[in-house]
Amino acid sequence: KNEVEQSPQNLTAQEGEFITINCSYSVGISALHWLQQHPGGGIVSLFMLSSGKKKHGRLIATINIQEKHSSLHITASHPRDSAVYICAVGGSQGNLIFGKGTKLSVKP
Amino acid sequence: DTEVTQTPKHLVMGMTNKKSLKCEQHMGHRAMYWYKQKAKKPPELMFVYSYEKLSINESVPSRFSPECPNSSLLNLHLHALQPEDSALYLCASSLGRTNEAFFGQGTRLTVV
């Protein structure tokens, strides 16, 4: 069983829709990360959280430590949000252990 | 400066070539990482440097040789690679083990 499981693997939405991506993990963590990767490769850190909820613009991330579950929400989605969203947990050396990613496509 | 800069962005090399990938950051981060990412897969950890010392080598073949000449610079020396080594190579850095990671744009490597 993978240490980090994401769902869904693929997600297609219409512009303006509210989007949720889920992440479950099976290991003890110091922090959970949500990352964004556009075609072409570069990875951008969206959130790092260890409890509660964080908000940045139209993005909201929540985490429930007891249930080992996190969600990433995008409000009023836009085609420029199309990317792969990756959940990751921190490893013992500060490295990241990645989920398989959710490919989001937002149609105009 | 909150950037991790990787060069080159693209690299095509033959199986007998020797080349190097370079990663640079000026954020004072003391942990630096090399990841390998194949198409449609998540990144896989290759190496971790902590305070310029190699702390993790994830059983990477010796044809990949990392080097950390100083706290701002991380190199990955490549020699006698195979076509299956073609991938996106990502460098990342963080202030410490529990801090946010910053990624470079990656080097897309093709071995012919």
PDB file of C-alpha atoms in Angstrom:
ATOM      1  CA  LYS A   1       0.000   0.000   0.000  1.00  0.00           C
ATOM      2  CA  ASN A   2       1.347   3.415  -0.943  1.00  0.00           C
ATOM      3  CA  GLU A   3       2.059   5.712   1.968  1.00  0.00           C
ATOM      4  CA  VAL A   4       0.194   8.550   0.260  1.00  0.00           C
ATOM      5  CA  GLU A   5      -3.017   7.953  -1.655  1.00  0.00           C
ATOM      6  CA  GLN A   6      -4.764  10.613  -3.717  1.00  0.00           C
ATOM      7  CA  SER A   7      -8.145  10.721  -5.356  1.00  0.00           C
ATOM      8  CA  PRO A   8      -9.321  11.201  -7.965  1.00  0.00           C
ATOM      9  CA  GLN A   9      -6.466  10.443 -10.375  1.00  0.00           C
ATOM     10  CA  ASN A  10      -8.077  12.547 -13.088  1.00  0.00           C
ATOM     11  CA  LEU A  11     -10.606  15.327 -12.774  1.00  0.00           C
ATOM     12  CA  THR A  12     -12.343  17.378 -15.446  1.00  0.00           C
ATOM     13  CA  ALA A  13     -14.343  20.423 -14.399  1.00  0.00           C
ATOM     14  CA  GLN A  14     -16.145  23.323 -16.006  1.00  0.00           C
ATOM     15  CA  GLU A  15     -14.866  26.793 -15.352  1.00  0.00           C
ATOM     16  CA  GLY A  16     -16.344  28.151 -12.152  1.00  0.00           C
ATOM     17  CA  GLU A  17     -16.876  24.809 -10.461  1.00  0.00           C
ATOM     18  CA  PHE A  18     -15.765  24.039  -6.906  1.00  0.00           C
ATOM     19  CA  ILE A  19     -13.094  21.343  -6.909  1.00  0.00           C
ATOM     20  CA  THR A  20     -11.946  18.975  -4.182  1.00  0.00           C
ATOM     21  CA  ILE A  21      -8.929  16.685  -4.263  1.00  0.00           C
ATOM     22  CA  ASN A  22      -8.421  14.231  -1.432  1.00  0.00           C
ATOM     23  CA  CYS A  23      -5.302  12.775   0.144  1.00  0.00           C
ATOM     24  CA  SER A  24      -4.911  10.017   2.712  1.00  0.00           C
ATOM     25  CA  TYR A  25      -1.662   8.959   4.283  1.00  0.00           C
ATOM     26  CA  SER A  26      -0.620   6.014   6.386  1.00  0.00           C
ATOM     27  CA  VAL A  27       2.498   7.258   8.163  1.00  0.00           C
ATOM     28  CA  GLY A  28       3.108   9.668  10.997  1.00  0.00           C
ATOM     29  CA  ILE A  29       3.982  13.052   9.594  1.00  0.00           C
ATOM     30  CA  SER A  30       5.406  16.373  10.620  1.00  0.00           C
ATOM     31  CA  ALA A  31       3.722  18.176   7.763  1.00  0.00           C
ATOM     32  CA  LEU A  32       1.696  17.585   4.628  1.00  0.00           C
ATOM     33  CA  HIS A  33       2.385  19.417   1.407  1.00  0.00           C
ATOM     34  CA  TRP A  34       0.216  20.291  -1.536  1.00  0.00           C
ATOM     35  CA  LEU A  35       2.139  20.956  -4.721  1.00  0.00           C
ATOM     36  CA  GLN A  36       1.241  21.994  -8.256  1.00  0.00           C
ATOM     37  CA  GLN A  37       3.029  20.801 -11.377  1.00  0.00           C
ATOM     38  CA  HIS A  38       2.346  22.288 -14.789  1.00  0.00           C
ATOM     39  CA  PRO A  39       3.265  20.600 -18.083  1.00  0.00           C
ATOM     40  CA  GLY A  40       6.935  21.324 -18.612  1.00  0.00           C
ATOM     41  CA  GLY A  41       7.818  20.196 -15.170  1.00  0.00           C
ATOM     42  CA  GLY A  42       8.391  22.789 -12.491  1.00  0.00           C
ATOM     43  CA  ILE A  43       6.795  22.071  -9.131  1.00  0.00           C
ATOM     44  CA  VAL A  44       5.362  24.862  -7.016  1.00  0.00           C
ATOM     45  CA  SER A  45       4.617  24.488  -3.342  1.00  0.00           C
ATOM     46  CA  LEU A  46       1.039  25.551  -2.598  1.00  0.00           C
ATOM     47  CA  PHE A  47       0.677  24.697   1.065  1.00  0.00           C
ATOM     48  CA  MET A  48       2.524  23.093   3.904  1.00  0.00           C
ATOM     49  CA  LEU A  49       0.290  22.307   6.852  1.00  0.00           C
ATOM     50  CA  SER A  50       0.372  20.275   9.996  1.00  0.00           C
ATOM     51  CA  SER A  51      -3.052  21.120  11.413  1.00  0.00           C
ATOM     52  CA  GLY A  52      -6.285  22.897  10.620  1.00  0.00           C
ATOM     53  CA  LYS A  53      -6.798  24.903   7.493  1.00  0.00           C
ATOM     54  CA  LYS A  54      -4.913  27.311   5.245  1.00  0.00           C
ATOM     55  CA  LYS A  55      -6.210  29.602   2.531  1.00  0.00           C
ATOM     56  CA  HIS A  56      -4.427  31.350  -0.291  1.00  0.00           C
ATOM     57  CA  GLY A  57      -6.568  33.147  -2.808  1.00  0.00           C
ATOM     58  CA  ARG A  58      -8.986  30.614  -4.279  1.00  0.00           C
ATOM     59  CA  LEU A  59      -7.140  27.665  -2.795  1.00  0.00           C
ATOM     60  CA  ILE A  60      -7.972  26.118   0.569  1.00  0.00           C
ATOM     61  CA  ALA A  61      -6.196  23.194   2.210  1.00  0.00           C
ATOM     62  CA  THR A  62      -7.419  21.305   5.242  1.00  0.00           C
ATOM     63  CA  ILE A  63      -5.958  18.499   7.266  1.00  0.00           C
ATOM     64  CA  ASN A  64      -7.384  16.119   9.860  1.00  0.00           C
ATOM     65  CA  ILE A  65      -4.458  14.602  11.731  1.00  0.00           C
ATOM     66  CA  GLN A  66      -6.567  12.033  13.587  1.00  0.00           C
ATOM     67  CA  GLU A  67      -8.065  10.712  10.368  1.00  0.00           C
ATOM     68  CA  LYS A  68      -4.791  11.130   8.393  1.00  0.00           C
ATOM     69  CA  HIS A  69      -6.638  12.933   5.654  1.00  0.00           C
ATOM     70  CA  SER A  70      -6.228  16.197   3.809  1.00  0.00           C
ATOM     71  CA  SER A  71      -8.207  17.973   1.129  1.00  0.00           C
ATOM     72  CA  LEU A  72      -7.340  20.655  -1.389  1.00  0.00           C
ATOM     73  CA  HIS A  73     -10.217  22.823  -2.564  1.00  0.00           C
ATOM     74  CA  ILE A  74     -10.268  25.223  -5.481  1.00  0.00           C
ATOM     75  CA  THR A  75     -13.121  27.709  -5.571  1.00  0.00           C
ATOM     76  CA  ALA A  76     -14.316  29.325  -8.823  1.00  0.00           C
ATOM     77  CA  SER A  77     -12.002  27.151 -10.894  1.00  0.00           C
ATOM     78  CA  HIS A  78     -10.373  28.603 -13.994  1.00  0.00           C
ATOM     79  CA  PRO A  79      -8.662  27.002 -17.005  1.00  0.00           C
ATOM     80  CA  ARG A  80      -5.307  28.287 -15.712  1.00  0.00           C
ATOM     81  CA  ASP A  81      -5.789  25.985 -12.694  1.00  0.00           C
ATOM     82  CA  SER A  82      -5.290  23.029 -15.055  1.00  0.00           C
ATOM     83  CA  ALA A  83      -2.262  21.159 -13.736  1.00  0.00           C
ATOM     84  CA  VAL A  84      -1.267  18.108 -11.746  1.00  0.00           C
ATOM     85  CA  TYR A  85      -1.835  18.532  -8.022  1.00  0.00           C
ATOM     86  CA  ILE A  86       0.336  16.419  -5.787  1.00  0.00           C
ATOM     87  CA  CYS A  87      -0.027  15.597  -2.121  1.00  0.00           C
ATOM     88  CA  ALA A  88       3.189  14.770  -0.299  1.00  0.00           C
ATOM     89  CA  VAL A  89       4.278  14.051   3.237  1.00  0.00           C
ATOM     90  CA  GLY A  90       7.608  14.811   4.806  1.00  0.00           C
ATOM     91  CA  GLY A  91      10.131  11.984   5.112  1.00  0.00           C
ATOM     92  CA  SER A  92      12.652  11.592   7.887  1.00  0.00           C
ATOM     93  CA  GLN A  93      15.368  13.550   6.056  1.00  0.00           C
ATOM     94  CA  GLY A  94      13.128  16.355   4.887  1.00  0.00           C
ATOM     95  CA  ASN A  95      12.554  14.663   1.562  1.00  0.00           C
ATOM     96  CA  LEU A  96       9.012  14.425   0.278  1.00  0.00           C
ATOM     97  CA  ILE A  97       7.047  11.221  -0.228  1.00  0.00           C
ATOM     98  CA  PHE A  98       4.669  11.918  -3.060  1.00  0.00           C
ATOM     99  CA  GLY A  99       1.216  10.738  -3.954  1.00  0.00           C
ATOM    100  CA  LYS A 100       0.560   9.833  -7.580  1.00  0.00           C
ATOM    101  CA  GLY A 101      -1.012  13.182  -8.313  1.00  0.00           C
ATOM    102  CA  THR A 102      -4.375  14.352  -9.584  1.00  0.00           C
ATOM    103  CA  LYS A 103      -4.514  15.661 -13.119  1.00  0.00           C
ATOM    104  CA  LEU A 104      -7.010  18.519 -13.214  1.00  0.00           C
ATOM    105  CA  SER A 105      -8.400  19.902 -16.431  1.00  0.00           C
ATOM    106  CA  VAL A 106     -10.689  22.924 -16.231  1.00  0.00           C
ATOM    107  CA  LYS A 107     -12.685  23.590 -19.409  1.00  0.00           C
ATOM    108  CA  PRO A 108     -13.802  27.093 -20.362  1.00  0.00           C
TER     109      PRO A 108
ATOM    110  CA  ASP B   1      15.516  35.398  -3.924  1.00  0.00           C
ATOM    111  CA  THR B   2      13.213  32.407  -3.506  1.00  0.00           C
ATOM    112  CA  GLU B   3      14.346  30.519  -6.550  1.00  0.00           C
ATOM    113  CA  VAL B   4      16.007  27.229  -7.196  1.00  0.00           C
ATOM    114  CA  THR B   5      17.726  27.450 -10.551  1.00  0.00           C
ATOM    115  CA  GLN B   6      18.513  24.362 -12.580  1.00  0.00           C
ATOM    116  CA  THR B   7      20.639  24.231 -15.702  1.00  0.00           C
ATOM    117  CA  PRO B   8      20.393  23.156 -18.381  1.00  0.00           C
ATOM    118  CA  LYS B   9      16.629  23.013 -18.955  1.00  0.00           C
ATOM    119  CA  HIS B  10      17.013  20.366 -21.613  1.00  0.00           C
ATOM    120  CA  LEU B  11      19.840  17.923 -22.281  1.00  0.00           C
ATOM    121  CA  VAL B  12      20.306  15.263 -24.931  1.00  0.00           C
ATOM    122  CA  MET B  13      23.268  12.998 -24.410  1.00  0.00           C
ATOM    123  CA  GLY B  14      24.672   9.820 -25.828  1.00  0.00           C
ATOM    124  CA  MET B  15      25.319   6.731 -23.766  1.00  0.00           C
ATOM    125  CA  THR B  16      29.062   7.336 -23.779  1.00  0.00           C
ATOM    126  CA  ASN B  17      28.883  11.014 -22.853  1.00  0.00           C
ATOM    127  CA  LYS B  18      29.704  12.648 -19.558  1.00  0.00           C
ATOM    128  CA  LYS B  19      27.542  15.589 -18.556  1.00  0.00           C
ATOM    129  CA  SER B  20      26.541  17.440 -15.409  1.00  0.00           C
ATOM    130  CA  LEU B  21      23.313  18.923 -14.126  1.00  0.00           C
ATOM    131  CA  LYS B  22      23.541  21.981 -11.943  1.00  0.00           C
ATOM    132  CA  CYS B  23      21.260  23.300  -9.207  1.00  0.00           C
ATOM    133  CA  GLU B  24      21.713  26.575  -7.348  1.00  0.00           C
ATOM    134  CA  GLN B  25      19.874  28.338  -4.540  1.00  0.00           C
ATOM    135  CA  HIS B  26      20.705  31.432  -2.527  1.00  0.00           C
ATOM    136  CA  MET B  27      18.106  31.123   0.191  1.00  0.00           C
ATOM    137  CA  GLY B  28      20.499  29.781   2.816  1.00  0.00           C
ATOM    138  CA  HIS B  29      18.868  26.375   2.665  1.00  0.00           C
ATOM    139  CA  ARG B  30      20.986  23.604   4.167  1.00  0.00           C
ATOM    140  CA  ALA B  31      19.115  20.647   2.706  1.00  0.00           C
ATOM    141  CA  MET B  32      19.168  19.910  -1.027  1.00  0.00           C
ATOM    142  CA  TYR B  33      17.606  17.065  -2.945  1.00  0.00           C
ATOM    143  CA  TRP B  34      17.716  15.345  -6.313  1.00  0.00           C
ATOM    144  CA  TYR B  35      14.549  13.682  -7.590  1.00  0.00           C
ATOM    145  CA  LYS B  36      13.922  11.744 -10.793  1.00  0.00           C
ATOM    146  CA  GLN B  37      10.514  11.878 -12.435  1.00  0.00           C
ATOM    147  CA  LYS B  38       9.381   9.624 -15.264  1.00  0.00           C
ATOM    148  CA  ALA B  39       6.390  10.596 -17.383  1.00  0.00           C
ATOM    149  CA  LYS B  40       3.040  10.431 -15.581  1.00  0.00           C
ATOM    150  CA  LYS B  41       4.711   9.271 -12.367  1.00  0.00           C
ATOM    151  CA  PRO B  42       5.459  11.092  -9.124  1.00  0.00           C
ATOM    152  CA  PRO B  43       9.028  12.182  -8.405  1.00  0.00           C
ATOM    153  CA  GLU B  44      11.317   9.595  -6.819  1.00  0.00           C
ATOM    154  CA  LEU B  45      14.005  10.595  -4.371  1.00  0.00           C
ATOM    155  CA  MET B  46      17.597  10.007  -5.503  1.00  0.00           C
ATOM    156  CA  PHE B  47      19.867  11.869  -3.087  1.00  0.00           C
ATOM    157  CA  VAL B  48      19.660  14.098  -0.034  1.00  0.00           C
ATOM    158  CA  TYR B  49      22.401  16.483   1.054  1.00  0.00           C
ATOM    159  CA  SER B  50      22.266  17.967   4.510  1.00  0.00           C
ATOM    160  CA  TYR B  51      24.839  20.625   5.429  1.00  0.00           C
ATOM    161  CA  GLU B  52      26.782  19.687   2.299  1.00  0.00           C
ATOM    162  CA  LYS B  53      27.051  16.034   3.346  1.00  0.00           C
ATOM    163  CA  LEU B  54      25.324  13.204   1.535  1.00  0.00           C
ATOM    164  CA  SER B  55      22.766  11.813   3.957  1.00  0.00           C
ATOM    165  CA  ILE B  56      20.619   9.643   1.690  1.00  0.00           C
ATOM    166  CA  ASN B  57      21.448   7.697  -1.458  1.00  0.00           C
ATOM    167  CA  GLU B  58      18.340   5.827  -2.508  1.00  0.00           C
ATOM    168  CA  SER B  59      20.244   2.942  -4.117  1.00  0.00           C
ATOM    169  CA  VAL B  60      20.962   5.009  -7.181  1.00  0.00           C
ATOM    170  CA  PRO B  61      23.296   3.447  -9.785  1.00  0.00           C
ATOM    171  CA  SER B  62      26.863   4.733  -9.729  1.00  0.00           C
ATOM    172  CA  ARG B  63      26.460   6.236 -13.189  1.00  0.00           C
ATOM    173  CA  PHE B  64      24.786   9.070 -11.257  1.00  0.00           C
ATOM    174  CA  SER B  65      27.253  10.892  -9.022  1.00  0.00           C
ATOM    175  CA  PRO B  66      26.089  13.786  -6.844  1.00  0.00           C
ATOM    176  CA  GLU B  67      28.317  16.553  -5.591  1.00  0.00           C
ATOM    177  CA  CYS B  68      27.688  19.445  -3.227  1.00  0.00           C
ATOM    178  CA  PRO B  69      30.648  21.845  -3.568  1.00  0.00           C
ATOM    179  CA  ASN B  70      29.114  24.435  -1.249  1.00  0.00           C
ATOM    180  CA  SER B  71      25.877  25.228   0.523  1.00  0.00           C
ATOM    181  CA  SER B  72      24.374  26.938  -2.531  1.00  0.00           C
ATOM    182  CA  LEU B  73      25.281  24.493  -5.255  1.00  0.00           C
ATOM    183  CA  LEU B  74      24.344  20.911  -6.036  1.00  0.00           C
ATOM    184  CA  ASN B  75      25.577  19.011  -9.058  1.00  0.00           C
ATOM    185  CA  LEU B  76      24.609  15.689 -10.558  1.00  0.00           C
ATOM    186  CA  HIS B  77      27.329  14.145 -12.719  1.00  0.00           C
ATOM    187  CA  LEU B  78      26.151  11.751 -15.380  1.00  0.00           C
ATOM    188  CA  HIS B  79      28.254   9.095 -17.081  1.00  0.00           C
ATOM    189  CA  ALA B  80      27.417   6.099 -19.254  1.00  0.00           C
ATOM    190  CA  LEU B  81      23.693   6.557 -18.889  1.00  0.00           C
ATOM    191  CA  GLN B  82      21.090   4.271 -20.410  1.00  0.00           C
ATOM    192  CA  PRO B  83      18.030   5.280 -22.457  1.00  0.00           C
ATOM    193  CA  GLU B  84      15.823   4.308 -19.497  1.00  0.00           C
ATOM    194  CA  ASP B  85      17.483   7.101 -17.504  1.00  0.00           C
ATOM    195  CA  SER B  86      15.655   9.606 -19.680  1.00  0.00           C
ATOM    196  CA  ALA B  87      13.457  11.592 -17.300  1.00  0.00           C
ATOM    197  CA  LEU B  88      12.880  14.945 -15.676  1.00  0.00           C
ATOM    198  CA  TYR B  89      15.472  15.575 -12.975  1.00  0.00           C
ATOM    199  CA  LEU B  90      14.269  17.894 -10.268  1.00  0.00           C
ATOM    200  CA  CYS B  91      16.315  19.669  -7.642  1.00  0.00           C
ATOM    201  CA  ALA B  92      14.754  20.968  -4.431  1.00  0.00           C
ATOM    202  CA  SER B  93      15.954  22.716  -1.311  1.00  0.00           C
ATOM    203  CA  SER B  94      14.604  23.443   2.133  1.00  0.00           C
ATOM    204  CA  LEU B  95      15.771  25.304   5.201  1.00  0.00           C
ATOM    205  CA  GLY B  96      15.577  22.154   7.258  1.00  0.00           C
ATOM    206  CA  ARG B  97      13.886  18.805   7.477  1.00  0.00           C
ATOM    207  CA  THR B  98      10.489  20.177   8.483  1.00  0.00           C
ATOM    208  CA  ASN B  99      10.400  23.245   6.277  1.00  0.00           C
ATOM    209  CA  GLU B 100       8.750  24.042   2.986  1.00  0.00           C
ATOM    210  CA  ALA B 101      10.487  22.677  -0.084  1.00  0.00           C
ATOM    211  CA  PHE B 102      11.339  24.834  -3.083  1.00  0.00           C
ATOM    212  CA  PHE B 103      11.743  23.151  -6.446  1.00  0.00           C
ATOM    213  CA  GLY B 104      13.633  24.058  -9.572  1.00  0.00           C
ATOM    214  CA  GLN B 105      12.063  23.858 -13.017  1.00  0.00           C
ATOM    215  CA  GLY B 106      13.878  20.628 -13.721  1.00  0.00           C
ATOM    216  CA  THR B 107      16.217  19.348 -16.406  1.00  0.00           C
ATOM    217  CA  ARG B 108      14.571  17.223 -19.045  1.00  0.00           C
ATOM    218  CA  LEU B 109      17.159  14.603 -19.936  1.00  0.00           C
ATOM    219  CA  THR B 110      17.052  12.412 -23.020  1.00  0.00           C
ATOM    220  CA  VAL B 111      19.621   9.634 -23.396  1.00  0.00           C
ATOM    221  CA  VAL B 112      20.064   8.435 -26.968  1.00  0.00           C
TER     222      VAL B 112
END
